[in-house]
mmCIF file of C-alpha atoms in Angstrom:
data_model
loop_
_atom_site.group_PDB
_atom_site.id
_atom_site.type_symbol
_atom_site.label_atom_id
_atom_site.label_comp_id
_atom_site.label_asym_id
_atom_site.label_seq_id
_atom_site.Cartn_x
_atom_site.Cartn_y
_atom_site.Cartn_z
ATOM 1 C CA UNK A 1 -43.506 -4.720 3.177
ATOM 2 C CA UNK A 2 -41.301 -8.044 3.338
ATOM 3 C CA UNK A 3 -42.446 -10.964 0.830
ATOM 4 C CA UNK A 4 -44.410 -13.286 1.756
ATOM 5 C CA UNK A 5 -43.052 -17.351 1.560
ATOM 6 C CA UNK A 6 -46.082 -18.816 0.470
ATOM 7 C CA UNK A 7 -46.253 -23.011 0.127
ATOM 8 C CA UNK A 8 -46.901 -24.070 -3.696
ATOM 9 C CA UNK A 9 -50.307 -24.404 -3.450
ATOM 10 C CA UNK A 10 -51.278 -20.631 -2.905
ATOM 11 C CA UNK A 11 -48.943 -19.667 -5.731
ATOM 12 C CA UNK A 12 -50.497 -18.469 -8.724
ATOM 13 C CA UNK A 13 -54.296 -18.487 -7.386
ATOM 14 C CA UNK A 14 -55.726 -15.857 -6.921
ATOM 15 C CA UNK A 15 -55.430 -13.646 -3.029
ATOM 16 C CA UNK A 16 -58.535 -13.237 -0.951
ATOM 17 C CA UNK A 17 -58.001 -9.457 -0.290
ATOM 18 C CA UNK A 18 -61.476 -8.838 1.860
ATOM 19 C CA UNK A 19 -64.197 -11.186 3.977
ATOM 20 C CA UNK A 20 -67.936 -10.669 4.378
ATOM 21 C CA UNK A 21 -68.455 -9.581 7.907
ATOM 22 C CA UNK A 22 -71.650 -8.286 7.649
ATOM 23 C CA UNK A 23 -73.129 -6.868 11.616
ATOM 24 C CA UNK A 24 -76.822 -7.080 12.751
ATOM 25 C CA UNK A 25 -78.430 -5.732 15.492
ATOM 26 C CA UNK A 26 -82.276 -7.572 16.101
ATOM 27 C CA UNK A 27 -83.470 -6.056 18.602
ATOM 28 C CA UNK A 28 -86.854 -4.490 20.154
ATOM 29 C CA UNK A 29 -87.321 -0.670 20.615
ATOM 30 C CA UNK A 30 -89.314 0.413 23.349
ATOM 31 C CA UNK A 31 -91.033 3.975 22.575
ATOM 32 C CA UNK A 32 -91.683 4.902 26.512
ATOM 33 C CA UNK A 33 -94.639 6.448 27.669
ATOM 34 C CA UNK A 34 -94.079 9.931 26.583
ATOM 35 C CA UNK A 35 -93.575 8.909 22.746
ATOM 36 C CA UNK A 36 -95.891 6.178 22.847
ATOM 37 C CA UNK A 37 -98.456 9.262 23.104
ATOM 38 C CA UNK A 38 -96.759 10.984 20.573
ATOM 39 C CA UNK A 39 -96.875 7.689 18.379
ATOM 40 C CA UNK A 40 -100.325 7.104 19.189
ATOM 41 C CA UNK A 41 -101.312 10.986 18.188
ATOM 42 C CA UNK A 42 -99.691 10.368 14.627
ATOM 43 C CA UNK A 43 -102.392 7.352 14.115
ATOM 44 C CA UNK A 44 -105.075 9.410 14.414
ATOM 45 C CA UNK A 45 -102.757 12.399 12.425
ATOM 46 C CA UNK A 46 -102.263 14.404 15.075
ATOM 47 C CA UNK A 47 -98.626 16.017 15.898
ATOM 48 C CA UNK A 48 -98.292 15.912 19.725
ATOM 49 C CA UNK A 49 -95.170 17.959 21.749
ATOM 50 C CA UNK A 50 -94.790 18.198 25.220
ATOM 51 C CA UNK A 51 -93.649 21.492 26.720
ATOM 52 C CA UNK A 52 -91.267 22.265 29.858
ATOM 53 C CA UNK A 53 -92.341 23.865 32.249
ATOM 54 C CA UNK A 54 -89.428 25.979 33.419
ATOM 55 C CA UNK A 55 -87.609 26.716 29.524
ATOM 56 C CA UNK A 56 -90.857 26.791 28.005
ATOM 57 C CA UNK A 57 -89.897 24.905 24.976
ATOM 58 C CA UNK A 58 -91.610 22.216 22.769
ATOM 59 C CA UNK A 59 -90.388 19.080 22.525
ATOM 60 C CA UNK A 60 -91.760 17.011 19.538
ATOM 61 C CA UNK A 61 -91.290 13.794 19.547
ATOM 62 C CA UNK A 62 -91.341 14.224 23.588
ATOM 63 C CA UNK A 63 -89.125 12.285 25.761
ATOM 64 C CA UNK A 64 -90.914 12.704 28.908
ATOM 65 C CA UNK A 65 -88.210 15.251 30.175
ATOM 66 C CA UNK A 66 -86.425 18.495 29.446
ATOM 67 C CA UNK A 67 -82.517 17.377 28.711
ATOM 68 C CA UNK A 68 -81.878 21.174 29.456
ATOM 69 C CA UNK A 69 -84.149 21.367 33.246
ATOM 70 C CA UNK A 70 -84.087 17.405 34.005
ATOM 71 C CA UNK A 71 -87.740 17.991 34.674
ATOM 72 C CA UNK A 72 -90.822 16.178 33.180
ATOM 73 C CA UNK A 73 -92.690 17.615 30.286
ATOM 74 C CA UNK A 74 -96.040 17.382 31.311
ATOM 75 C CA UNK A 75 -98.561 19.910 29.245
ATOM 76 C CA UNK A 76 -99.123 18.197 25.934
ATOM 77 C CA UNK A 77 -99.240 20.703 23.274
ATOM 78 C CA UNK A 78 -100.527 19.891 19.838
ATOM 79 C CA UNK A 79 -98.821 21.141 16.770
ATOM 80 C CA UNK A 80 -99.279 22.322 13.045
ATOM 81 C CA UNK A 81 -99.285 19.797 10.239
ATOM 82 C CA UNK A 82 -97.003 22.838 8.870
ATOM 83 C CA UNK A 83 -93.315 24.406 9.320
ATOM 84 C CA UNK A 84 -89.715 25.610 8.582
ATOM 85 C CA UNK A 85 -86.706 24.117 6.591
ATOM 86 C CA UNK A 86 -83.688 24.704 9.387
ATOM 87 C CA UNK A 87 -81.196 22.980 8.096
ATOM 88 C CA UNK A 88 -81.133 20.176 4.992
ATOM 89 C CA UNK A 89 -79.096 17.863 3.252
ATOM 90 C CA UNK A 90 -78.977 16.657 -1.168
ATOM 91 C CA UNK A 91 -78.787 13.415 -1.214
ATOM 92 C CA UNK A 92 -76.461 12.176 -3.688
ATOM 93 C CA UNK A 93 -74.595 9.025 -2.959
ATOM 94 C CA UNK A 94 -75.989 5.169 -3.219
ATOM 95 C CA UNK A 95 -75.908 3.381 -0.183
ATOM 96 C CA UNK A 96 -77.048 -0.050 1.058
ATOM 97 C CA UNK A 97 -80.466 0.105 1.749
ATOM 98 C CA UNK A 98 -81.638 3.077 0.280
ATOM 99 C CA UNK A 99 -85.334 3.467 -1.105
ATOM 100 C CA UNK A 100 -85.074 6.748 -2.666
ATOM 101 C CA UNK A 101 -84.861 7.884 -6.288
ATOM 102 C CA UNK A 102 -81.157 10.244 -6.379
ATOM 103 C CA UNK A 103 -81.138 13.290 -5.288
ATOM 104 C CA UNK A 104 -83.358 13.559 -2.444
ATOM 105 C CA UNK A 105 -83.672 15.929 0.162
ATOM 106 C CA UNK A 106 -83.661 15.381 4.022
ATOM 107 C CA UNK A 107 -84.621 17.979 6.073
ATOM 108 C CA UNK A 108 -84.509 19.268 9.566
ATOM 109 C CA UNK A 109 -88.194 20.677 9.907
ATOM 110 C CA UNK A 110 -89.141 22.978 12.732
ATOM 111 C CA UNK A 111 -93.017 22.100 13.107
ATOM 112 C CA UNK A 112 -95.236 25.156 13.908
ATOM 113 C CA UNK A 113 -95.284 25.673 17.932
ATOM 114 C CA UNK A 114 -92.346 23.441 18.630
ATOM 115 C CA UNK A 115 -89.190 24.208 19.178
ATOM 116 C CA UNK A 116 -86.529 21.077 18.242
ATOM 117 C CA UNK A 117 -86.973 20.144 14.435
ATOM 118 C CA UNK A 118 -87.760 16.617 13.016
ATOM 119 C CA UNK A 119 -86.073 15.089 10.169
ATOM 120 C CA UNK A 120 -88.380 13.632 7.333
ATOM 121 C CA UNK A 121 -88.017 13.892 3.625
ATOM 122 C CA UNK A 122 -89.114 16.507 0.847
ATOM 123 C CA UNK A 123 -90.242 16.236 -1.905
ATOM 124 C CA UNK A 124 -92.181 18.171 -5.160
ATOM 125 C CA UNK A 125 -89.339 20.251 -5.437
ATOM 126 C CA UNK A 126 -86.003 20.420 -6.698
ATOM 127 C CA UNK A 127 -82.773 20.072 -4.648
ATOM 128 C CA UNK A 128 -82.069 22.863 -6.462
ATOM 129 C CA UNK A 129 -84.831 25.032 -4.689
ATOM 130 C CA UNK A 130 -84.890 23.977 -0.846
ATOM 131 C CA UNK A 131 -83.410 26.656 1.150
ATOM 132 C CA UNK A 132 -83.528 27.157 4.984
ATOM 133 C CA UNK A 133 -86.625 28.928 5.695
ATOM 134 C CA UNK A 134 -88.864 27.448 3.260
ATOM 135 C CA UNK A 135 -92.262 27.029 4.546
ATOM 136 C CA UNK A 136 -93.285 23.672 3.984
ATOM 137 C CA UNK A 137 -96.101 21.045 5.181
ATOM 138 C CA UNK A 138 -96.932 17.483 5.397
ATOM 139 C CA UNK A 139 -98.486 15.324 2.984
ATOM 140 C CA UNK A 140 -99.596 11.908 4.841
ATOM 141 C CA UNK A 141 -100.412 8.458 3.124
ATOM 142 C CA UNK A 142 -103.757 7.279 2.910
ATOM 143 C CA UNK A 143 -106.334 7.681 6.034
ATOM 144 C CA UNK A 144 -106.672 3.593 5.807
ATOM 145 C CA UNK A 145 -102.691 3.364 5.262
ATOM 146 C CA UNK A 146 -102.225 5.558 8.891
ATOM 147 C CA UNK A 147 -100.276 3.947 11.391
ATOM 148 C CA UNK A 148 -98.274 5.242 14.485
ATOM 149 C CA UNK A 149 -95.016 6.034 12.916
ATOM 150 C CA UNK A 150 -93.781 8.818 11.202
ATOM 151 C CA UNK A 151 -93.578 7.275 8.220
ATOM 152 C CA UNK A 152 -97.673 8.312 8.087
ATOM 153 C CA UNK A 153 -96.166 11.206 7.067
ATOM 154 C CA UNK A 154 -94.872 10.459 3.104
ATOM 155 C CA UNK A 155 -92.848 13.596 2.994
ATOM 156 C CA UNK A 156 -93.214 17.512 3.632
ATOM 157 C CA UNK A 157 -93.965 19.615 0.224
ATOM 158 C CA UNK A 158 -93.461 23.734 0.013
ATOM 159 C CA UNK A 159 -96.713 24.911 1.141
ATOM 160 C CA UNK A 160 -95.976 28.661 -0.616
ATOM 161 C CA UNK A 161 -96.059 30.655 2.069
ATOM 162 C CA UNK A 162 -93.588 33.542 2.151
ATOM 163 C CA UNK A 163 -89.942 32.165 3.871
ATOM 164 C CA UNK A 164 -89.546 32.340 7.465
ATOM 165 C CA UNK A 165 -88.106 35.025 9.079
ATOM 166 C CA UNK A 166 -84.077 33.872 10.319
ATOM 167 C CA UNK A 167 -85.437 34.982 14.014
ATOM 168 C CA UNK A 168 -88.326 32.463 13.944
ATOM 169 C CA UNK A 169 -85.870 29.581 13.472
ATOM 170 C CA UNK A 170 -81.987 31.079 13.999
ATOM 171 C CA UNK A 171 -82.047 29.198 17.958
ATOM 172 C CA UNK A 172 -82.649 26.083 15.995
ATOM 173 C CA UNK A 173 -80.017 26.025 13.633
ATOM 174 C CA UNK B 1 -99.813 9.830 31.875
ATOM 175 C CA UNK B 2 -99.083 6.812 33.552
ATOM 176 C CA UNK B 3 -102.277 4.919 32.058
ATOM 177 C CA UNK B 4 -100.405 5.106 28.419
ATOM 178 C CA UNK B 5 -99.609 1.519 27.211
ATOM 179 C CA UNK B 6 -95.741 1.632 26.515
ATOM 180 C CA UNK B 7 -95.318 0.765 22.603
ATOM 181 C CA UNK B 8 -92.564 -1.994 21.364
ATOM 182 C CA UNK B 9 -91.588 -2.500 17.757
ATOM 183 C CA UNK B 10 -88.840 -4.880 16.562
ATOM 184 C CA UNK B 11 -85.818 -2.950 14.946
ATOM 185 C CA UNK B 12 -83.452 -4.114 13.056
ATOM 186 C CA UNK B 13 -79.972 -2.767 12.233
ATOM 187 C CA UNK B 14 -77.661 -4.178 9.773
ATOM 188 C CA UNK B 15 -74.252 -2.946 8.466
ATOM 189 C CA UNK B 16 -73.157 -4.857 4.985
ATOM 190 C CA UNK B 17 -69.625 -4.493 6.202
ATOM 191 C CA UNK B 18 -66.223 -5.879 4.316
ATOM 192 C CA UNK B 19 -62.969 -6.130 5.501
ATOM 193 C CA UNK B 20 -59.937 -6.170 3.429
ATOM 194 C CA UNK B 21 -57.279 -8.634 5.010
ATOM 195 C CA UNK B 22 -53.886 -7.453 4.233
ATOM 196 C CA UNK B 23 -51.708 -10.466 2.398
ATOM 197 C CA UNK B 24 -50.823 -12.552 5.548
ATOM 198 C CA UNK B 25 -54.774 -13.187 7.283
ATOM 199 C CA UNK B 26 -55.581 -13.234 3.422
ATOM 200 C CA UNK B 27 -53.181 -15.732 2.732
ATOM 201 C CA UNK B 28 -55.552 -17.761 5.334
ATOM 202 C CA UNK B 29 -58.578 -17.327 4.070
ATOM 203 C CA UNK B 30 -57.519 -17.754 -0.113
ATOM 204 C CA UNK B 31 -55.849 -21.338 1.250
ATOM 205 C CA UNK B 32 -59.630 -22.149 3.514
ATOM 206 C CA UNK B 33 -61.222 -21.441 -0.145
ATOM 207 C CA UNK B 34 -58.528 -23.560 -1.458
ATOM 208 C CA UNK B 35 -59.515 -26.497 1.057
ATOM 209 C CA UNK B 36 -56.625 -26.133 3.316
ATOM 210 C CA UNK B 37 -54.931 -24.696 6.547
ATOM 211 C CA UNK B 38 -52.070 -22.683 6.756
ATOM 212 C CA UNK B 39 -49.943 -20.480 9.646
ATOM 213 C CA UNK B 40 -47.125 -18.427 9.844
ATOM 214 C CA UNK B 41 -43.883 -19.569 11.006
ATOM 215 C CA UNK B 42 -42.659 -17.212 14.564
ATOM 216 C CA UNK B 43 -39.576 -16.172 15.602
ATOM 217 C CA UNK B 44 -39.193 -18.981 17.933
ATOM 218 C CA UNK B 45 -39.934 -21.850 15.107
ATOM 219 C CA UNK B 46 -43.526 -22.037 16.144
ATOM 220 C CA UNK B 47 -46.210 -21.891 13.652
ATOM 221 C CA UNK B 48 -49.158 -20.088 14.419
ATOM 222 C CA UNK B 49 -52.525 -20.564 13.047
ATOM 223 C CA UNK B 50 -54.618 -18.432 12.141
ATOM 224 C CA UNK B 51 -51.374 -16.479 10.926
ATOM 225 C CA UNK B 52 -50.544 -13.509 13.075
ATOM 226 C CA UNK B 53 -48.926 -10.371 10.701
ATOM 227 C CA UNK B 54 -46.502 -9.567 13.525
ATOM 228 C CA UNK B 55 -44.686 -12.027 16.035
ATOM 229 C CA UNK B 56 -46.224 -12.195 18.889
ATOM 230 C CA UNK B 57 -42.314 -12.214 20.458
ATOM 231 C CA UNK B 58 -40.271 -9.696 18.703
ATOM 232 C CA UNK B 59 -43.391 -7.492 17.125
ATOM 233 C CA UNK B 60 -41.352 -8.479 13.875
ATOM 234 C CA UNK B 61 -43.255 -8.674 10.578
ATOM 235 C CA UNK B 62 -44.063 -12.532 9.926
ATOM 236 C CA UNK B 63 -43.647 -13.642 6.331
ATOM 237 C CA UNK B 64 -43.362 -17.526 6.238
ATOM 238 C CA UNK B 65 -46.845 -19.152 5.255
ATOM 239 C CA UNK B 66 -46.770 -22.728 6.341
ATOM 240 C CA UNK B 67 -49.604 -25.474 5.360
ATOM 241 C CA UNK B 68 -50.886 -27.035 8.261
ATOM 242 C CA UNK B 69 -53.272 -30.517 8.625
ATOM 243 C CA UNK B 70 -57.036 -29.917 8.812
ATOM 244 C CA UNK B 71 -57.366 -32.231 11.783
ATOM 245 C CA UNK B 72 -55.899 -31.972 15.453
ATOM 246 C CA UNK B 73 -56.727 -31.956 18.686
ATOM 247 C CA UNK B 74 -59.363 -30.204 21.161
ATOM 248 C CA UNK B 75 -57.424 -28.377 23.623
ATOM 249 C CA UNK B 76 -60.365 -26.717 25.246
ATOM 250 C CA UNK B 77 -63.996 -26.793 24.639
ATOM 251 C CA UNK B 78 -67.740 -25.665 25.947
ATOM 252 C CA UNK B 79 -71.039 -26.808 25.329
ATOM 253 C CA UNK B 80 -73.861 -24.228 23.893
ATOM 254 C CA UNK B 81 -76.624 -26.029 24.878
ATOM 255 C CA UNK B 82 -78.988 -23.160 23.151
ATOM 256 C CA UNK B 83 -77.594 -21.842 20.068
ATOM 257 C CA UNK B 84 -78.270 -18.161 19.449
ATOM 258 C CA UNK B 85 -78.613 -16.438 15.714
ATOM 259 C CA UNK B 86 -75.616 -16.246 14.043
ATOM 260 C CA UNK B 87 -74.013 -19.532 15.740
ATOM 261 C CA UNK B 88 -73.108 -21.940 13.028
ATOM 262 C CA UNK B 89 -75.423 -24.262 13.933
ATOM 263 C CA UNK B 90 -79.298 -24.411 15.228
ATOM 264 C CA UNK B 91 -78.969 -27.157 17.397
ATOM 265 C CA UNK B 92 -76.890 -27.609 20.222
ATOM 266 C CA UNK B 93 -73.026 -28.171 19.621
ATOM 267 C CA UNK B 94 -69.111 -27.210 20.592
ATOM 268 C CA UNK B 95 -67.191 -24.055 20.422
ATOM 269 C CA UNK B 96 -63.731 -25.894 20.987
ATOM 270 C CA UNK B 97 -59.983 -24.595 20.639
ATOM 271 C CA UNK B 98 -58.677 -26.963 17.931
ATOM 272 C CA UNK B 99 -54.453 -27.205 17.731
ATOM 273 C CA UNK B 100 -54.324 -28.631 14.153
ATOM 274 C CA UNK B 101 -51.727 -31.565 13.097
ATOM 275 C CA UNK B 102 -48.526 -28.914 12.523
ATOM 276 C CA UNK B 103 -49.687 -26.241 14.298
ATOM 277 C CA UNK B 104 -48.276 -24.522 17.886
ATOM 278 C CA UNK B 105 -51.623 -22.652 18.764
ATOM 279 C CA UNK B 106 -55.325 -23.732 18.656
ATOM 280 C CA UNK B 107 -57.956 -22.335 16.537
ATOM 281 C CA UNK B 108 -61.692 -21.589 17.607
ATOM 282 C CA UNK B 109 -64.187 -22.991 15.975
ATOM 283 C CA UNK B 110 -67.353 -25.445 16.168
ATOM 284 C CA UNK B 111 -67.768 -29.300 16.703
ATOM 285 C CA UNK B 112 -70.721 -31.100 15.605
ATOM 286 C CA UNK B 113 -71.541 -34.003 17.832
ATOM 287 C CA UNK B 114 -74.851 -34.893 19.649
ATOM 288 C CA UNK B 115 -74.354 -34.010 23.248
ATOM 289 C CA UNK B 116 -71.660 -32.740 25.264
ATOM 290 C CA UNK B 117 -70.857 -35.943 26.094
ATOM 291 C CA UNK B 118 -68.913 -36.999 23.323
ATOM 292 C CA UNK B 119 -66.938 -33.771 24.000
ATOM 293 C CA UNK B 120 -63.548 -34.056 25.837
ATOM 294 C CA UNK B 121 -60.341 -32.505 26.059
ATOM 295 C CA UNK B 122 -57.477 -34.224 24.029
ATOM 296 C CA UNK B 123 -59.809 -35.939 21.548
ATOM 297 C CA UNK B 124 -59.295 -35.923 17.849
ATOM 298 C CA UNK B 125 -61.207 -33.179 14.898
ATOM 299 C CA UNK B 126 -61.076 -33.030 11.658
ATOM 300 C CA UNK B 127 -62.130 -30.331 9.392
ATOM 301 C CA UNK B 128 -65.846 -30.991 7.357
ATOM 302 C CA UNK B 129 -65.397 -28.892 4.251
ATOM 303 C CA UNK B 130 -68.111 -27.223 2.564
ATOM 304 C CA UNK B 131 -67.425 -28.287 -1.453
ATOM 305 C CA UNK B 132 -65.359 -26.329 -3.683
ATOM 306 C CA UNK B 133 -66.947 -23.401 -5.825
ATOM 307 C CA UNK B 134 -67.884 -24.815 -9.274
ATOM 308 C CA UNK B 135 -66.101 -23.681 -12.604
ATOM 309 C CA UNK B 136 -67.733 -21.425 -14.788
ATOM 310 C CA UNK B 137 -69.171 -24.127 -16.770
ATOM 311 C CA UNK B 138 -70.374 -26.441 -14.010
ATOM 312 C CA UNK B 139 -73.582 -27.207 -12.791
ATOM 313 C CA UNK B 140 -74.207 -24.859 -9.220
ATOM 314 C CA UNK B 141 -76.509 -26.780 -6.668
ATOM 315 C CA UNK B 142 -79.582 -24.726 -5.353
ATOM 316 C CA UNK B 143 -78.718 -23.935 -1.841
ATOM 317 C CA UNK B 144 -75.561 -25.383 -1.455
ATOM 318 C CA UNK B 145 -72.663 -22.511 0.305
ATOM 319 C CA UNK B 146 -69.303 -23.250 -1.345
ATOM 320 C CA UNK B 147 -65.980 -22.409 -0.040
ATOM 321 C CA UNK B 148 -65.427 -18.487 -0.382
ATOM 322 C CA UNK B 149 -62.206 -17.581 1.337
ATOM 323 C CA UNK B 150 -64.420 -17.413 4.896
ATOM 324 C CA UNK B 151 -63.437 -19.150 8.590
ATOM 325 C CA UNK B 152 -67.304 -21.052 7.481
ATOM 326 C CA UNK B 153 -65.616 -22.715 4.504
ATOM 327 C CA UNK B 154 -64.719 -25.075 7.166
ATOM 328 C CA UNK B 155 -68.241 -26.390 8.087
ATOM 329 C CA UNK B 156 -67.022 -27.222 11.305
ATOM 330 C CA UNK B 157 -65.211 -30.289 13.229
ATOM 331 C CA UNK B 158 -66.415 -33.670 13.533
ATOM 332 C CA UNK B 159 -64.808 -36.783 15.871
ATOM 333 C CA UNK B 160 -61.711 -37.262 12.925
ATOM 334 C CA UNK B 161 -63.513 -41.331 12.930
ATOM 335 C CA UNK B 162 -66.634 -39.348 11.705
ATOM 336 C CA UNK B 163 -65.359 -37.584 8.600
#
């Protein structure tokens, strides 16, 4: 790279080498009717899917429509408060804005009766011990804390039922 | 399931983000924390401000820095008549394409005046500075912003009879 001419009075200071420019997005998120149900079902701590009717799967949260069929998912199906470790991910970097104590584990969680997996956090256990298949179940705040987010539900815990069997979750992997 | 009541939340998404500048835009923003202006000198003789890295001509890397005045002249200008988050002011003002006194190309940035009258094309700016950072030993005034090495170390413009 050529030298730079600089005039006198930038010589010997020291260089700005980086500038703030920080990017913020305010805006409003509308849930739509089909997870505004959903929403509404986790104030009252219930777990509501929706199910196609031509695949046959559960959707959880639902959408309103199967992305495989393009047709609306209209037979609500309510779910376990239980289900599988698919896939997960240690935690082990700091980043900006982060709440948790390092490692933590995220998880992809395949609730009993549906058939897409949710991501939410586990906890009492080690990163050491989660493994795909791991039975697990959810532990929600307080009854007077309960509000329609997912965030009613702290984190899933092992439950210590045997592991899944691979076929009960290998199509969601 | 058409009686459900549609649920809205506000969300907000915000990345912390830093970008380095490479020596020649840096050389721009270390002389703004200074409390001055400088460009790069072009192929042609012209200097350009803010500095461009590579000549807008002859793609050639630039390398001559060259101090600039902190006042000039509107070259083009619009009213925001409703300011919007993130503007550098919450009350109506300019965005205006300043050439500085030295310089071959305007600059964007604000004007502060009243009403969009006192705007017009040709009329004279000059930089308001925010102050200088304090020395490690000097006092630092509660909610003052000091110069940084940031395009908002210049405040913004004001009619140059104003400053």
């Amino acid at each position: 790279m050529p030298e730079l001419v600089l005039p006198d009075r930038l010589r010997g200071v020291e260089p700005v080498r980086s500038i703030r420019t920080p990017a913020r997005l305010d805006y409003e998120f509308t849930a739509g009717r089909a997870t505004s149900r959903f929403l509404r079902g986790v104030a009252e701590k219930r777990l509501l899917g929706q199910r196609c009717p031509v695949c046959r799967k559960v959707y959880v949260p639902p959408r309103g429509a199967c992305p495989t069929d393009g047709v609306p998912t209209e037979e609500e199906v309510e779910l376990g408060h239980t289900g599988t470790v698919t896939t997960f991910c240690v935690v082990n970097v700091q980043f900006y804005g982060q709440a948790m104590e390092l490692p933590y584990v995220s998880a992809l969680i395949l609730l009993d009766g549906s058939d897409l997996p949710i991501m939410h956090l586990l906890q009492e256990v080690s990163a050491d011990d989660v493994h795909m298949g791991m039975r697990v179940e959810a532990v929600w705040v307080p009854d007077d804390e309960i509000e329609p987010t997912l965030e009613s539900i702290r984190y899933f815990r092992p439950n210590g039922e045997p592991d899944a069997p691979w076929d009960s979750y290998k199509d969601n992997v | 399931m058409s009686d459900v009541e549609v649920m809205i939340a506000p969300n907000v998404i915000e990345y912390p983000f830093r970008r380095t500048t490479g020596p020649v835009i840096g050389a721009f923003f270390t002389a703004l924390r200074e409390g001055f202006v400088v460009g790069v000198r072009g192929s042609d003789g012209r200097v350009i401000v803010p500095p461009a890295e590579y000549d807008p001509v002859t793609a050639e890397e630039l390398t001559e820095i060259v101090e600039v005045g902190d006042a000039g002249e509107v070259v083009s200008w619009a009213w925001v008549a409703e300011s919007l988050d993130g503007h550098p002011f919450d009350r109506p003002f300019a965005f205006a394409l300043v050439k500085l006194d030295g310089a071959d190309t305007p600059m964007l940035h604000a004007v502060d005046v009243a009403a969009a009258e006192q705007m017009r094309t040709g009329m004279r700016v000059a930089a308001r500075w925010r102050p200088a950072r304090p020395g490690a030993d000097d006092e630092v005034a509660e909610g003052v912003r000091y110069r940084e090495g940031h395009i908002a170390d210049i405040e913004c413009f004001v009619p140059e009879g104003d400053r």
